[in-house]
Amino acid sequence: DAKTTQPPSMDCAEGRAANLPCNHSTISGNEYVYWYRQIHSQGPQYIIHGLKNNETNEMASLIITEDRKSSTLILPHATLRDTAVYYCIVRVAGGSGATNKLIFGTGTLLAVQP
Amino acid sequence: GAVVSQHPSRVICKSGTSVKIECRSLDFQATTMFWYRQFPKQSLMLMATSNEGSKATYEQGVEKDKFLINHASLTLSTLTVTSAHPEDSSFYICSARWGGRGVTEAFFGQGTRLTVV
């Protein structure tokens, strides 16, 4: 799996958009970009994933650059409950168990300030 | 999203005893399950991958005789920490994935806090 680079921490004001960047310059053509978050002392929560098109769901939007070497997760209106560590992971989708394992980096600690 | 349940959420055991942690997929069949360990202020570390009915594949450096993984059914996987020691105290998290065609994300349990005294 390709490695990702994320800033260790970010602050965001409550109610404002939170934009979390991720670099994945060595991503392969068949690798997807996944985002998970982990609120303190809980298991990770799936947020969104994409291949090359921008994606949006009820939680967030994912913007992937045209060359796919980086992406941005956008939380449109951050709340205090969005304070968590956000992980950007790239991996092959489908296939056998071994190729589907999620390898977590250090992630970005997003602190939403009141 | 799909629900993955872990039990127990917290366990305290004496050094030298064994502890079993259960991971269940409640509303889908999990052909693949993953077990992670997380120490304080660190990221999740993958321990092993298991496919239903097969032996688990352990990551490098993880002792398979100490961390026994059983994935006997499509909805249940267990991790047994044998002869636990204080250094095994950690947050253990399971993840389950449906093995259908196409893109399928993995869902995580709420984690088990193990304290060995």
XYZ file of C-alpha atoms in Angstrom:
231
model
C 0.000 0.000 0.000
C 1.102 3.541 -0.743
C 2.043 5.709 2.183
C 0.264 8.902 3.120
C 1.419 12.107 4.745
C -0.833 14.186 6.956
C -0.215 17.162 9.247
C -0.073 16.002 12.872
C -2.671 18.463 14.104
C -5.110 21.165 13.042
C -7.522 23.510 14.738
C -10.901 24.576 13.437
C -13.548 26.914 14.793
C -16.917 25.413 15.524
C -19.337 25.956 12.644
C -16.601 26.550 10.121
C -15.432 24.143 7.445
C -12.553 21.853 8.353
C -10.224 21.011 5.473
C -7.883 18.116 6.176
C -5.135 17.514 3.608
C -3.444 14.267 2.700
C -0.544 13.580 0.375
C -0.306 10.208 -1.354
C 2.159 10.861 -4.152
C 2.958 7.170 -4.759
C -0.629 6.002 -5.084
C -1.221 3.318 -7.692
C -3.946 3.376 -10.304
C -6.021 0.722 -8.555
C -5.766 2.187 -5.071
C -8.595 4.063 -3.440
C -8.355 6.857 -0.893
C -10.171 6.109 2.364
C -10.815 8.362 5.323
C -11.541 7.153 8.832
C -11.664 8.988 12.124
C -11.127 7.874 15.688
C -12.724 9.657 18.571
C -10.844 9.166 21.813
C -11.049 5.602 23.200
C -13.351 4.390 20.446
C -12.880 2.267 17.337
C -12.310 4.047 14.020
C -15.334 5.233 12.097
C -15.565 5.078 8.319
C -16.128 8.479 6.715
C -15.758 8.315 2.953
C -13.689 6.888 0.135
C -12.986 7.654 -3.527
C -10.928 6.687 -6.533
C -10.584 9.785 -8.696
C -13.873 11.643 -8.688
C -14.907 13.932 -5.877
C -17.283 12.278 -3.452
C -19.831 13.587 -0.960
C -21.946 11.927 1.676
C -23.825 12.997 4.784
C -20.619 13.287 6.783
C -18.091 14.884 4.493
C -16.765 15.648 1.034
C -13.633 14.197 -0.508
C -11.733 16.191 -3.077
C -9.061 14.276 -5.012
C -6.640 16.148 -7.257
C -6.560 15.279 -10.922
C -3.161 13.600 -10.623
C -4.446 11.731 -7.524
C -1.342 12.596 -5.568
C -3.259 14.382 -2.860
C -6.732 14.757 -1.444
C -8.675 16.884 1.016
C -11.384 15.811 3.402
C -13.902 18.561 4.053
C -16.212 18.679 7.043
C -18.546 21.483 5.974
C -19.694 22.649 9.408
C -17.445 21.300 12.125
C -18.894 20.658 15.560
C -17.204 19.868 18.868
C -18.110 16.211 18.314
C -15.911 16.179 15.222
C -12.805 16.465 17.402
C -10.907 13.272 16.576
C -7.870 11.832 14.846
C -8.511 11.636 11.103
C -6.726 8.975 9.091
C -6.165 9.037 5.350
C -5.408 5.565 3.958
C -4.860 4.285 0.452
C -5.455 0.681 -0.450
C -6.641 -1.632 -3.168
C -10.363 -2.286 -3.090
C -11.810 -5.744 -3.585
C -9.615 -8.838 -3.760
C -8.568 -11.117 -0.919
C -8.171 -10.263 2.732
C -4.468 -9.593 2.551
C -4.807 -6.892 -0.065
C -7.599 -5.253 1.836
C -5.872 -4.591 5.088
C -5.977 -1.017 6.300
C -2.614 0.273 7.430
C -2.975 3.316 9.641
C -0.480 6.155 9.690
C -0.299 8.754 12.415
C -3.272 10.787 11.182
C -4.293 14.379 11.926
C -5.667 15.373 15.304
C -8.442 17.826 14.518
C -9.403 19.993 17.468
C -12.651 21.870 16.982
C -12.659 24.966 19.142
C -15.843 26.542 20.572
C -22.945 1.735 8.223
C -22.666 -1.870 9.274
C -22.331 -2.768 12.950
C -19.402 -4.573 14.481
C -19.592 -5.407 18.167
C -16.731 -6.274 20.491
C -16.994 -7.902 23.878
C -15.928 -7.148 26.495
C -15.304 -3.415 26.253
C -12.992 -3.534 29.266
C -11.230 -6.389 30.990
C -8.735 -6.616 33.815
C -6.869 -9.863 34.256
C -4.030 -11.218 36.333
C -0.626 -11.766 34.835
C -0.279 -15.281 33.439
C -3.946 -15.805 32.647
C -5.605 -15.839 29.228
C -8.228 -13.463 27.945
C -10.634 -13.944 25.054
C -12.061 -11.028 23.095
C -15.006 -11.519 20.758
C -15.747 -9.604 17.590
C -19.126 -9.986 15.908
C -20.534 -8.549 12.724
C -24.183 -7.988 13.576
C -25.828 -7.261 10.253
C -23.516 -8.618 7.600
C -21.321 -11.603 6.885
C -17.684 -10.800 7.424
C -15.472 -12.905 5.222
C -12.418 -11.032 6.474
C -11.659 -9.722 9.936
C -8.686 -7.743 11.141
C -7.257 -7.329 14.634
C -5.412 -4.217 15.715
C -3.617 -3.104 18.860
C -3.243 0.491 19.937
C -0.986 1.809 22.686
C -1.649 5.210 24.295
C -1.084 8.152 21.964
C -0.097 5.859 19.114
C -1.783 4.790 15.926
C -3.457 1.453 15.307
C -1.084 -1.396 14.582
C -2.378 -4.289 12.521
C -1.773 -7.606 14.250
C -3.398 -10.133 11.940
C -5.872 -10.765 9.155
C -8.255 -13.688 9.215
C -10.526 -15.123 6.581
C -13.450 -17.283 7.636
C -12.459 -20.906 7.868
C -8.760 -20.229 7.323
C -5.767 -19.707 9.540
C -4.980 -16.116 10.374
C -2.131 -14.279 8.701
C -0.019 -12.486 11.272
C 1.968 -9.330 10.715
C 5.686 -9.437 11.225
C 6.663 -9.371 14.866
C 3.296 -10.581 16.187
C 3.529 -13.885 18.059
C 0.870 -16.211 16.702
C 1.144 -18.565 19.678
C 0.479 -15.715 22.065
C -2.340 -14.065 20.143
C -4.641 -16.857 19.031
C -7.186 -15.875 16.421
C -10.181 -17.952 15.466
C -12.598 -17.024 12.686
C -14.912 -19.994 12.716
C -18.006 -18.341 11.292
C -18.931 -15.453 9.029
C -20.079 -13.372 11.983
C -17.608 -14.163 14.752
C -13.892 -13.888 15.279
C -12.084 -14.240 18.591
C -8.701 -13.066 19.807
C -7.224 -14.869 22.780
C -4.287 -13.299 24.547
C -2.545 -16.217 26.192
C -0.389 -15.960 29.304
C -0.986 -12.231 29.437
C 1.648 -9.938 30.889
C 1.480 -6.251 31.830
C 3.134 -5.286 28.539
C 0.114 -6.780 26.728
C -2.064 -4.101 28.286
C -3.462 -2.186 25.338
C -6.556 -1.226 23.362
C -7.512 -4.071 21.018
C -9.768 -3.299 18.079
C -11.325 -5.567 15.497
C -12.503 -4.733 12.030
C -14.766 -6.664 9.688
C -15.292 -6.522 5.989
C -17.847 -8.078 3.719
C -16.182 -9.906 0.916
C -18.550 -9.098 -1.888
C -17.578 -7.842 -5.290
C -16.629 -4.229 -5.732
C -15.561 -1.661 -3.213
C -16.393 -2.570 0.348
C -15.162 -0.643 3.332
C -14.193 -2.164 6.662
C -16.140 -1.420 9.840
C -14.654 -1.343 13.297
C -15.713 -2.520 16.709
C -15.689 -0.191 19.683
C -12.495 -1.700 21.043
C -11.510 -3.641 24.155
C -9.344 -2.079 26.844
C -7.168 -4.833 28.319
C -5.320 -4.209 31.576
C -3.023 -6.915 32.883
C -2.103 -6.561 36.540
